[in-house]
Each structure stands twice: as structure tokens, then as C-alpha cells.
Amino acid sequence: MTAAKKTESRALAYFDPILLNAFVDGVKETIKTWAKMDVEVGQPTFERPFESKGDVAGMVGLVFGDLKAILTISFEKEGLLKILSNMFGAAYTELNDEVAGAAGEFTNTIYGIAIEKLRGSEYDFNMTIPNVIVGSYKITNVHKGAAVIVPFTVENAHFFIELTVEKRSDRG
Amino acid sequence: MFPKETKFLIIDDFPTVRKFLRLNLMKLGYNTIEFAEDGNIAFQKLSEAHDATQPFQFVISDLNMPGLSGLELLKKCRDDARFRELPFLMLTAERGQDKVKKAIGLKVSDYLVKPFDEVTLKKKLESIYGKLYQKSA
């Protein structure tokens, strides 16, 4: 096994399906409840280093045990506008502060669902202080860890879970 | 159920949530709805409306907000004779967390977990109204 493959294998080991599915379920429940839309979940991919895919992102930092993670929900402009248009029954056509703020609120809500689903598991987020950072900018190299990307499609538009996980002992 | 003239104050730092709550309250037939972005602004609005004898009759507040949080606003209201019995629905993305337990300790009327829809919101209003009615009966 090459060094790169070893790194990938070790990194992927952090992405326990229990951990990833909690966030995927959070996305599905949030979009279904608020926008009455069903999302299609694509195949997760692994990236190291990674670059955020969308135009607007909400971000939450997580710490649990020996793992440090960053959850980014990254929306292509069209995806976020379609979700908001459905949510409010009115056409949203432009990225503005309100739309960017919605990305943050979605992230916060998805995080809330995920931590509840993970409560009692080995991934206990009780010590975590969530911070939502919202902006229309490219997110690159925010984390030294591996990233798993889960794509979602809603009416031919896209958004992504980007979960980077770094084991503290792997740092440096 | 609360009468359609009920005056609501919605407090959340995210405009999306404020608008979504207003949309769903309007679907339920409520049209007297005002907003505040944090607990400090909210308390000022509550006081001014009370002093003007046009008090708010229902508060829906986010739990986590910059400035005065929902929890701090709740405590301030419960410590103030003017707002001690004011129906107060706490909105939160955190289920079963310590802060929710604190809100219950501070006599929050009920709490609503995000994401929510019109049906859940209606049930919460009915539940709070039912508790008030039972209390006063």
C-alpha cells in the first residue's frame, strides 16, 4: 500500500457510517420539514486536501474525544435559492445576506439533529461549542484533516456535506 | 386556541427563521406579528408595548442568540411581574440539552425544536393554550 493510500485508509476509518449518517439524516429532515422537498443523496467521496464545492456555506466546528471536525454545508447558489423559494412559496433569485444567513441556519439545524442522533454513541458532542460562519467565499485548506464529501441533489441543483475529521494525535 | 388577534413577538437573529415563523403564523390566521433580532431589543419592545397598553400576548424566541440570549430573556421576563405569565415558546436546534432543561426550570411555556412546520407550531400553540386554560379554570 502506498503512503497516500495508507493515509486515505486511516482517514476514512474516522468516517464511521454512524457519524456520517447522522448528518445525512439531518440534511434530509431539515430540507423535508422546512422546504417540503426530498433530496437525493449521492455517493460519498474522499478528498485530501479539499476545496469547498459551493458558493455559500455554513460551518460548525466540533470536538469529540480525540477527534476534531469541521462540518460544512456548502450550497451551490441555485440549490440554496430553490430550497428557499420552496420554503417561502416565493421566488428567490439573488444571493444576499438573508440567503447567506439561511445557509447558516440550515447548518445549525442539521447539527442539532445530528448531535441528538449521536447522543449516547461514542461521538458525544457535549463539550462542543458550535460556531456558524456564513459567507459567500471559497473555503480551502481550513483543516489539515481528511474530508468526506456527500453530494445532495434537489431539483437538479446541488449542495454538499463536507465533513473534515482530524485526529488530534495525527496533527503536526 | 389563542384568538386570531393575539399579538406575537418573534425573536431570532436569523431573518429566515423570523420570516418562516411569520409565514406559518399567518397560515394559522394570525396577522399581528412583530420581530426582534435579539433579547435586548425584544425586552425593550415588550416593555414599550406594555407601557403603551398594547402588550404582546405571545413570545416566540430563539434560544441561542448574540446579545441577550433566549434563556436570559426568559429569566428577565419571569423576574418581571409584567411578563411573569406571558406565554413564551422557546425555539431551539438543541434537543434535550442542558439549556432546554434550564428553560423548563425557568418556566418556559414550551419549546419548539428546529426544523418545524406549521402542524408542529399549531400543536405547540394549542398545548400552551390548553395549559393556560386549565390553570385559570
mmCIF file of C-alpha atoms in Angstrom:
data_model
loop_
_atom_site.group_PDB
_atom_site.id
_atom_site.type_symbol
_atom_site.label_atom_id
_atom_site.label_comp_id
_atom_site.label_asym_id
_atom_site.label_seq_id
_atom_site.Cartn_x
_atom_site.Cartn_y
_atom_site.Cartn_z
ATOM 1 C CA MET A 1 0.000 0.000 0.000
ATOM 2 C CA THR A 2 1.360 3.434 -0.932
ATOM 3 C CA ALA A 3 1.794 6.142 1.687
ATOM 4 C CA ALA A 4 -1.092 8.101 0.160
ATOM 5 C CA LYS A 5 -3.352 5.043 0.284
ATOM 6 C CA LYS A 6 -2.390 4.414 3.894
ATOM 7 C CA THR A 7 -3.281 7.999 4.766
ATOM 8 C CA GLU A 8 -6.602 7.693 2.953
ATOM 9 C CA SER A 9 -7.388 4.396 4.633
ATOM 10 C CA ARG A 10 -6.592 5.810 8.067
ATOM 11 C CA ALA A 11 -8.636 8.928 7.388
ATOM 12 C CA LEU A 12 -11.618 7.012 6.074
ATOM 13 C CA ALA A 13 -11.605 4.954 9.248
ATOM 14 C CA TYR A 14 -12.717 8.091 11.078
ATOM 15 C CA PHE A 15 -15.781 8.338 8.877
ATOM 16 C CA ASP A 16 -17.831 5.799 10.703
ATOM 17 C CA PRO A 17 -21.190 5.395 8.874
ATOM 18 C CA ILE A 18 -22.917 6.138 12.182
ATOM 19 C CA LEU A 19 -21.236 9.546 12.250
ATOM 20 C CA LEU A 20 -21.848 10.337 8.593
ATOM 21 C CA ASN A 21 -25.432 9.077 8.524
ATOM 22 C CA ALA A 22 -26.357 11.308 11.457
ATOM 23 C CA PHE A 23 -25.513 14.350 9.345
ATOM 24 C CA VAL A 24 -27.103 12.917 6.177
ATOM 25 C CA ASP A 25 -30.321 12.280 8.140
ATOM 26 C CA GLY A 26 -30.085 15.819 9.489
ATOM 27 C CA VAL A 27 -29.944 17.225 5.960
ATOM 28 C CA LYS A 28 -32.885 15.141 4.752
ATOM 29 C CA GLU A 29 -35.055 16.001 7.760
ATOM 30 C CA THR A 30 -34.238 19.717 7.632
ATOM 31 C CA ILE A 31 -34.956 20.173 3.914
ATOM 32 C CA LYS A 32 -38.042 17.938 4.035
ATOM 33 C CA THR A 33 -39.568 19.732 7.018
ATOM 34 C CA TRP A 34 -38.743 23.309 6.069
ATOM 35 C CA ALA A 35 -38.940 23.221 2.277
ATOM 36 C CA LYS A 36 -41.143 20.146 1.708
ATOM 37 C CA MET A 37 -38.514 18.812 -0.691
ATOM 38 C CA ASP A 38 -36.979 15.365 -0.989
ATOM 39 C CA VAL A 39 -33.256 15.363 -1.543
ATOM 40 C CA GLU A 40 -31.277 12.730 -3.422
ATOM 41 C CA VAL A 41 -28.175 11.578 -1.582
ATOM 42 C CA GLY A 42 -25.134 10.826 -3.742
ATOM 43 C CA GLN A 43 -22.135 8.624 -3.137
ATOM 44 C CA PRO A 44 -19.670 9.955 -0.575
ATOM 45 C CA THR A 45 -16.206 10.749 -1.876
ATOM 46 C CA PHE A 46 -12.946 11.347 -0.096
ATOM 47 C CA GLU A 47 -10.708 14.368 -0.635
ATOM 48 C CA ARG A 48 -7.434 15.491 0.822
ATOM 49 C CA PRO A 49 -6.874 18.382 0.562
ATOM 50 C CA PHE A 50 -10.340 19.589 -0.191
ATOM 51 C CA GLU A 51 -11.892 22.719 -1.564
ATOM 52 C CA SER A 52 -15.434 23.631 -0.675
ATOM 53 C CA LYS A 53 -17.752 22.992 -3.607
ATOM 54 C CA GLY A 54 -20.482 25.553 -3.242
ATOM 55 C CA ASP A 55 -20.993 29.297 -3.363
ATOM 56 C CA VAL A 56 -22.302 29.796 0.181
ATOM 57 C CA ALA A 57 -21.504 27.743 3.263
ATOM 58 C CA GLY A 58 -22.435 27.343 6.873
ATOM 59 C CA MET A 59 -19.758 25.900 9.119
ATOM 60 C CA VAL A 60 -19.711 24.344 12.576
ATOM 61 C CA GLY A 61 -16.628 23.273 14.496
ATOM 62 C CA LEU A 62 -16.896 20.085 16.513
ATOM 63 C CA VAL A 63 -14.682 18.434 19.099
ATOM 64 C CA PHE A 64 -15.357 14.996 20.472
ATOM 65 C CA GLY A 65 -12.796 12.965 22.357
ATOM 66 C CA ASP A 66 -9.635 12.688 20.309
ATOM 67 C CA LEU A 67 -11.335 13.876 17.115
ATOM 68 C CA LYS A 68 -11.678 17.386 15.825
ATOM 69 C CA ALA A 69 -14.083 18.000 12.978
ATOM 70 C CA ILE A 70 -15.493 20.762 10.858
ATOM 71 C CA LEU A 71 -18.953 20.359 9.392
ATOM 72 C CA THR A 72 -19.541 22.496 6.334
ATOM 73 C CA ILE A 73 -22.835 22.571 4.491
ATOM 74 C CA SER A 74 -21.929 24.105 1.188
ATOM 75 C CA PHE A 75 -24.617 25.221 -1.256
ATOM 76 C CA GLU A 76 -24.408 25.980 -4.918
ATOM 77 C CA LYS A 77 -26.275 29.237 -5.404
ATOM 78 C CA GLU A 78 -29.064 27.577 -7.403
ATOM 79 C CA GLY A 79 -29.567 24.856 -4.798
ATOM 80 C CA LEU A 80 -29.983 27.282 -1.927
ATOM 81 C CA LEU A 81 -32.266 29.563 -3.936
ATOM 82 C CA LYS A 82 -34.514 26.624 -4.890
ATOM 83 C CA ILE A 83 -34.784 25.458 -1.290
ATOM 84 C CA LEU A 84 -35.669 28.957 -0.065
ATOM 85 C CA SER A 85 -38.147 29.511 -2.910
ATOM 86 C CA ASN A 86 -39.933 26.324 -1.908
ATOM 87 C CA MET A 87 -39.778 27.179 1.774
ATOM 88 C CA PHE A 88 -41.424 30.567 1.324
ATOM 89 C CA GLY A 89 -43.510 29.987 -1.807
ATOM 90 C CA ALA A 90 -41.834 32.969 -3.443
ATOM 91 C CA ALA A 91 -39.020 33.187 -5.965
ATOM 92 C CA TYR A 92 -35.559 33.795 -4.546
ATOM 93 C CA THR A 93 -33.197 34.829 -7.334
ATOM 94 C CA GLU A 94 -30.202 36.532 -5.737
ATOM 95 C CA LEU A 95 -27.573 35.798 -3.159
ATOM 96 C CA ASN A 96 -27.828 38.345 -0.383
ATOM 97 C CA ASP A 97 -27.322 38.486 3.384
ATOM 98 C CA GLU A 98 -30.653 36.845 4.110
ATOM 99 C CA VAL A 99 -29.905 33.951 1.754
ATOM 100 C CA ALA A 100 -26.401 33.526 3.178
ATOM 101 C CA GLY A 101 -27.874 33.580 6.683
ATOM 102 C CA ALA A 102 -30.196 30.762 5.697
ATOM 103 C CA ALA A 103 -27.177 28.569 4.923
ATOM 104 C CA GLY A 104 -26.003 29.171 8.470
ATOM 105 C CA GLU A 105 -29.380 28.389 9.962
ATOM 106 C CA PHE A 106 -29.677 25.178 7.942
ATOM 107 C CA THR A 107 -26.222 24.133 9.168
ATOM 108 C CA ASN A 108 -27.143 24.872 12.762
ATOM 109 C CA THR A 109 -30.337 22.848 12.463
ATOM 110 C CA ILE A 110 -28.622 19.905 10.759
ATOM 111 C CA TYR A 111 -26.002 19.952 13.504
ATOM 112 C CA GLY A 112 -28.754 19.892 16.149
ATOM 113 C CA ILE A 113 -30.372 16.818 14.613
ATOM 114 C CA ALA A 114 -27.029 15.050 14.226
ATOM 115 C CA ILE A 115 -25.884 15.557 17.814
ATOM 116 C CA GLU A 116 -29.183 14.235 19.069
ATOM 117 C CA LYS A 117 -28.888 11.134 16.876
ATOM 118 C CA LEU A 118 -25.336 10.598 18.117
ATOM 119 C CA ARG A 119 -26.146 11.113 21.779
ATOM 120 C CA GLY A 120 -25.148 8.057 23.757
ATOM 121 C CA SER A 121 -22.858 6.845 20.969
ATOM 122 C CA GLU A 122 -19.090 7.131 21.067
ATOM 123 C CA TYR A 123 -19.432 10.510 19.349
ATOM 124 C CA ASP A 124 -20.567 12.635 22.217
ATOM 125 C CA PHE A 125 -20.649 16.310 21.292
ATOM 126 C CA ASN A 126 -21.472 17.636 24.733
ATOM 127 C CA MET A 127 -18.262 19.599 25.007
ATOM 128 C CA THR A 128 -18.709 21.215 21.632
ATOM 129 C CA ILE A 129 -19.376 24.884 21.170
ATOM 130 C CA PRO A 130 -20.914 25.356 17.731
ATOM 131 C CA ASN A 131 -19.980 28.344 15.663
ATOM 132 C CA VAL A 132 -21.712 29.115 12.452
ATOM 133 C CA ILE A 133 -19.679 31.013 9.927
ATOM 134 C CA VAL A 134 -21.534 32.126 6.878
ATOM 135 C CA GLY A 135 -20.210 33.707 3.782
ATOM 136 C CA SER A 136 -20.061 33.725 0.054
ATOM 137 C CA TYR A 137 -16.443 32.701 -0.312
ATOM 138 C CA LYS A 138 -14.216 29.795 -1.140
ATOM 139 C CA ILE A 139 -13.171 27.616 1.769
ATOM 140 C CA THR A 140 -9.805 25.982 1.220
ATOM 141 C CA ASN A 141 -7.367 24.271 3.498
ATOM 142 C CA VAL A 142 -9.301 25.178 6.616
ATOM 143 C CA HIS A 143 -8.355 21.859 8.088
ATOM 144 C CA LYS A 144 -5.384 19.578 7.811
ATOM 145 C CA GLY A 145 -7.565 16.514 8.113
ATOM 146 C CA ALA A 146 -9.264 14.350 5.561
ATOM 147 C CA ALA A 147 -12.591 15.404 4.110
ATOM 148 C CA VAL A 148 -15.543 13.306 3.124
ATOM 149 C CA ILE A 149 -17.939 14.947 0.716
ATOM 150 C CA VAL A 150 -21.560 13.855 0.442
ATOM 151 C CA PRO A 151 -23.382 15.396 -2.524
ATOM 152 C CA PHE A 152 -27.103 16.149 -2.430
ATOM 153 C CA THR A 153 -29.340 16.997 -5.357
ATOM 154 C CA VAL A 154 -32.573 18.880 -5.167
ATOM 155 C CA GLU A 155 -34.366 19.655 -8.443
ATOM 156 C CA ASN A 156 -31.128 19.406 -10.430
ATOM 157 C CA ALA A 157 -29.294 21.787 -8.112
ATOM 158 C CA HIS A 158 -26.630 20.721 -5.672
ATOM 159 C CA PHE A 159 -25.337 21.142 -2.184
ATOM 160 C CA PHE A 160 -22.825 19.217 -0.101
ATOM 161 C CA ILE A 161 -21.933 17.982 3.334
ATOM 162 C CA GLU A 162 -18.205 18.446 3.733
ATOM 163 C CA LEU A 163 -17.027 16.812 6.916
ATOM 164 C CA THR A 164 -13.364 17.042 7.786
ATOM 165 C CA VAL A 165 -12.119 14.972 10.645
ATOM 166 C CA GLU A 166 -8.687 15.156 12.182
ATOM 167 C CA LYS A 167 -7.368 13.012 14.975
ATOM 168 C CA ARG A 168 -5.506 15.248 17.394
ATOM 169 C CA SER A 169 -2.659 12.784 17.661
ATOM 170 C CA ASP A 170 -2.207 12.991 13.863
ATOM 171 C CA ARG A 171 -1.550 16.706 13.901
ATOM 172 C CA GLY A 172 1.713 18.315 13.067
ATOM 173 C CA MET B 1 -56.821 28.164 20.757
ATOM 174 C CA PHE B 2 -55.420 31.688 21.053
ATOM 175 C CA PRO B 3 -57.685 34.252 19.373
ATOM 176 C CA LYS B 4 -56.689 35.484 15.926
ATOM 177 C CA GLU B 5 -55.996 38.978 17.315
ATOM 178 C CA THR B 6 -53.186 37.650 19.510
ATOM 179 C CA LYS B 7 -50.129 39.879 19.275
ATOM 180 C CA PHE B 8 -46.902 37.931 18.684
ATOM 181 C CA LEU B 9 -43.257 38.907 19.154
ATOM 182 C CA ILE B 10 -40.800 36.725 17.244
ATOM 183 C CA ILE B 11 -37.141 36.892 18.298
ATOM 184 C CA ASP B 12 -34.389 35.273 16.249
ATOM 185 C CA ASP B 13 -31.078 36.540 14.914
ATOM 186 C CA PHE B 14 -31.666 34.785 11.572
ATOM 187 C CA PRO B 15 -34.171 36.520 9.249
ATOM 188 C CA THR B 16 -35.028 33.214 7.569
ATOM 189 C CA VAL B 17 -36.422 31.814 10.792
ATOM 190 C CA ARG B 18 -38.301 35.015 11.633
ATOM 191 C CA LYS B 19 -39.915 35.041 8.206
ATOM 192 C CA PHE B 20 -40.722 31.337 8.319
ATOM 193 C CA LEU B 21 -42.414 31.706 11.696
ATOM 194 C CA ARG B 22 -44.429 34.681 10.453
ATOM 195 C CA LEU B 23 -45.467 32.764 7.334
ATOM 196 C CA ASN B 24 -46.701 29.847 9.416
ATOM 197 C CA LEU B 25 -48.456 32.030 11.984
ATOM 198 C CA MET B 26 -50.224 33.799 9.120
ATOM 199 C CA LYS B 27 -51.305 30.423 7.723
ATOM 200 C CA LEU B 28 -52.852 29.793 11.134
ATOM 201 C CA GLY B 29 -54.738 33.089 10.863
ATOM 202 C CA TYR B 30 -52.512 35.349 12.999
ATOM 203 C CA ASN B 31 -51.562 38.689 11.495
ATOM 204 C CA THR B 32 -50.307 40.830 14.387
ATOM 205 C CA ILE B 33 -46.667 39.864 14.380
ATOM 206 C CA GLU B 34 -43.542 41.870 15.159
ATOM 207 C CA PHE B 35 -39.864 40.953 15.120
ATOM 208 C CA ALA B 36 -36.765 41.465 17.235
ATOM 209 C CA GLU B 37 -33.218 40.365 16.444
ATOM 210 C CA ASP B 38 -32.069 39.668 19.968
ATOM 211 C CA GLY B 39 -33.221 39.559 23.563
ATOM 212 C CA ASN B 40 -32.291 43.154 24.402
ATOM 213 C CA ILE B 41 -34.343 44.589 21.558
ATOM 214 C CA ALA B 42 -37.133 42.176 22.436
ATOM 215 C CA PHE B 43 -37.285 43.227 26.094
ATOM 216 C CA GLN B 44 -37.384 46.872 25.085
ATOM 217 C CA LYS B 45 -40.264 46.144 22.680
ATOM 218 C CA LEU B 46 -42.114 44.146 25.330
ATOM 219 C CA SER B 47 -41.753 46.997 27.843
ATOM 220 C CA GLU B 48 -42.767 49.723 25.394
ATOM 221 C CA ALA B 49 -45.798 47.793 24.190
ATOM 222 C CA HIS B 50 -46.833 47.068 27.768
ATOM 223 C CA ASP B 51 -46.479 50.711 28.784
ATOM 224 C CA ALA B 52 -48.496 51.738 25.736
ATOM 225 C CA THR B 53 -51.229 49.335 26.901
ATOM 226 C CA GLN B 54 -50.832 47.332 23.706
ATOM 227 C CA PRO B 55 -48.912 44.423 25.181
ATOM 228 C CA PHE B 56 -47.588 41.436 23.299
ATOM 229 C CA GLN B 57 -49.565 38.347 24.176
ATOM 230 C CA PHE B 58 -47.186 35.665 22.930
ATOM 231 C CA VAL B 59 -43.399 35.415 22.601
ATOM 232 C CA ILE B 60 -41.547 33.006 20.329
ATOM 233 C CA SER B 61 -37.810 33.275 20.922
ATOM 234 C CA ASP B 62 -34.715 31.501 19.688
ATOM 235 C CA LEU B 63 -32.588 30.046 22.472
ATOM 236 C CA ASN B 64 -29.112 30.872 21.157
ATOM 237 C CA MET B 65 -28.659 34.463 20.073
ATOM 238 C CA PRO B 66 -25.901 37.034 20.342
ATOM 239 C CA GLY B 67 -26.529 39.754 22.913
ATOM 240 C CA LEU B 68 -29.214 38.748 25.376
ATOM 241 C CA SER B 69 -29.945 35.073 24.682
ATOM 242 C CA GLY B 70 -33.378 33.492 24.689
ATOM 243 C CA LEU B 71 -32.648 31.938 28.063
ATOM 244 C CA GLU B 72 -31.617 35.287 29.563
ATOM 245 C CA LEU B 73 -34.667 36.967 28.075
ATOM 246 C CA LEU B 74 -36.896 34.279 29.569
ATOM 247 C CA LYS B 75 -35.345 34.797 33.016
ATOM 248 C CA LYS B 76 -35.754 38.564 32.705
ATOM 249 C CA CYS B 77 -39.400 38.125 31.785
ATOM 250 C CA ARG B 78 -40.130 35.672 34.595
ATOM 251 C CA ASP B 79 -38.446 38.010 37.094
ATOM 252 C CA ASP B 80 -40.655 40.881 35.956
ATOM 253 C CA ALA B 81 -44.228 40.935 37.239
ATOM 254 C CA ARG B 82 -45.429 42.377 33.926
ATOM 255 C CA PHE B 83 -44.294 39.324 31.943
ATOM 256 C CA ARG B 84 -44.363 36.534 34.518
ATOM 257 C CA GLU B 85 -47.314 34.799 32.899
ATOM 258 C CA LEU B 86 -46.574 35.779 29.291
ATOM 259 C CA PRO B 87 -46.779 32.705 27.024
ATOM 260 C CA PHE B 88 -43.188 32.033 25.950
ATOM 261 C CA LEU B 89 -42.297 29.439 23.308
ATOM 262 C CA MET B 90 -38.567 28.722 23.064
ATOM 263 C CA LEU B 91 -37.129 27.784 19.693
ATOM 264 C CA THR B 92 -34.036 25.620 19.641
ATOM 265 C CA ALA B 93 -31.909 23.387 17.456
ATOM 266 C CA GLU B 94 -30.660 21.604 20.584
ATOM 267 C CA ARG B 95 -32.863 18.770 21.733
ATOM 268 C CA GLY B 96 -32.667 17.557 25.295
ATOM 269 C CA GLN B 97 -29.668 19.707 26.047
ATOM 270 C CA ASP B 98 -28.876 21.400 29.329
ATOM 271 C CA LYS B 99 -30.117 24.759 28.074
ATOM 272 C CA VAL B 100 -33.554 23.318 27.307
ATOM 273 C CA LYS B 101 -33.690 21.872 30.820
ATOM 274 C CA LYS B 102 -32.751 25.309 32.189
ATOM 275 C CA ALA B 103 -35.554 26.883 30.143
ATOM 276 C CA ILE B 104 -38.017 24.410 31.636
ATOM 277 C CA GLY B 105 -36.698 25.337 35.088
ATOM 278 C CA LEU B 106 -37.347 28.986 34.261
ATOM 279 C CA LYS B 107 -40.963 28.167 33.432
ATOM 280 C CA VAL B 108 -40.838 28.379 29.681
ATOM 281 C CA SER B 109 -44.332 27.628 28.341
ATOM 282 C CA ASP B 110 -42.998 25.066 25.871
ATOM 283 C CA TYR B 111 -40.171 24.586 23.402
ATOM 284 C CA LEU B 112 -40.147 24.013 19.665
ATOM 285 C CA VAL B 113 -37.327 22.097 18.040
ATOM 286 C CA LYS B 114 -35.976 23.112 14.635
ATOM 287 C CA PRO B 115 -36.821 22.150 11.969
ATOM 288 C CA PHE B 116 -40.535 22.626 12.498
ATOM 289 C CA ASP B 117 -43.555 23.012 10.273
ATOM 290 C CA GLU B 118 -46.991 24.588 10.519
ATOM 291 C CA VAL B 119 -48.527 21.458 12.065
ATOM 292 C CA THR B 120 -45.979 21.287 14.885
ATOM 293 C CA LEU B 121 -46.270 25.011 15.551
ATOM 294 C CA LYS B 122 -50.071 24.719 15.756
ATOM 295 C CA LYS B 123 -49.797 21.813 18.213
ATOM 296 C CA LYS B 124 -47.469 23.852 20.435
ATOM 297 C CA LEU B 125 -49.860 26.820 20.445
ATOM 298 C CA GLU B 126 -52.776 24.525 21.280
ATOM 299 C CA SER B 127 -50.787 22.862 24.037
ATOM 300 C CA ILE B 128 -49.788 26.182 25.626
ATOM 301 C CA TYR B 129 -53.335 27.480 25.360
ATOM 302 C CA GLY B 130 -54.608 24.265 26.934
ATOM 303 C CA LYS B 131 -52.204 24.601 29.867
ATOM 304 C CA LEU B 132 -53.208 28.247 30.423
ATOM 305 C CA TYR B 133 -56.899 27.400 30.217
ATOM 306 C CA GLN B 134 -56.538 24.512 32.674
ATOM 307 C CA LYS B 135 -54.543 26.744 35.022
ATOM 308 C CA SER B 136 -57.162 29.503 35.027
ATOM 309 C CA ALA B 137 -60.188 27.165 35.099
#
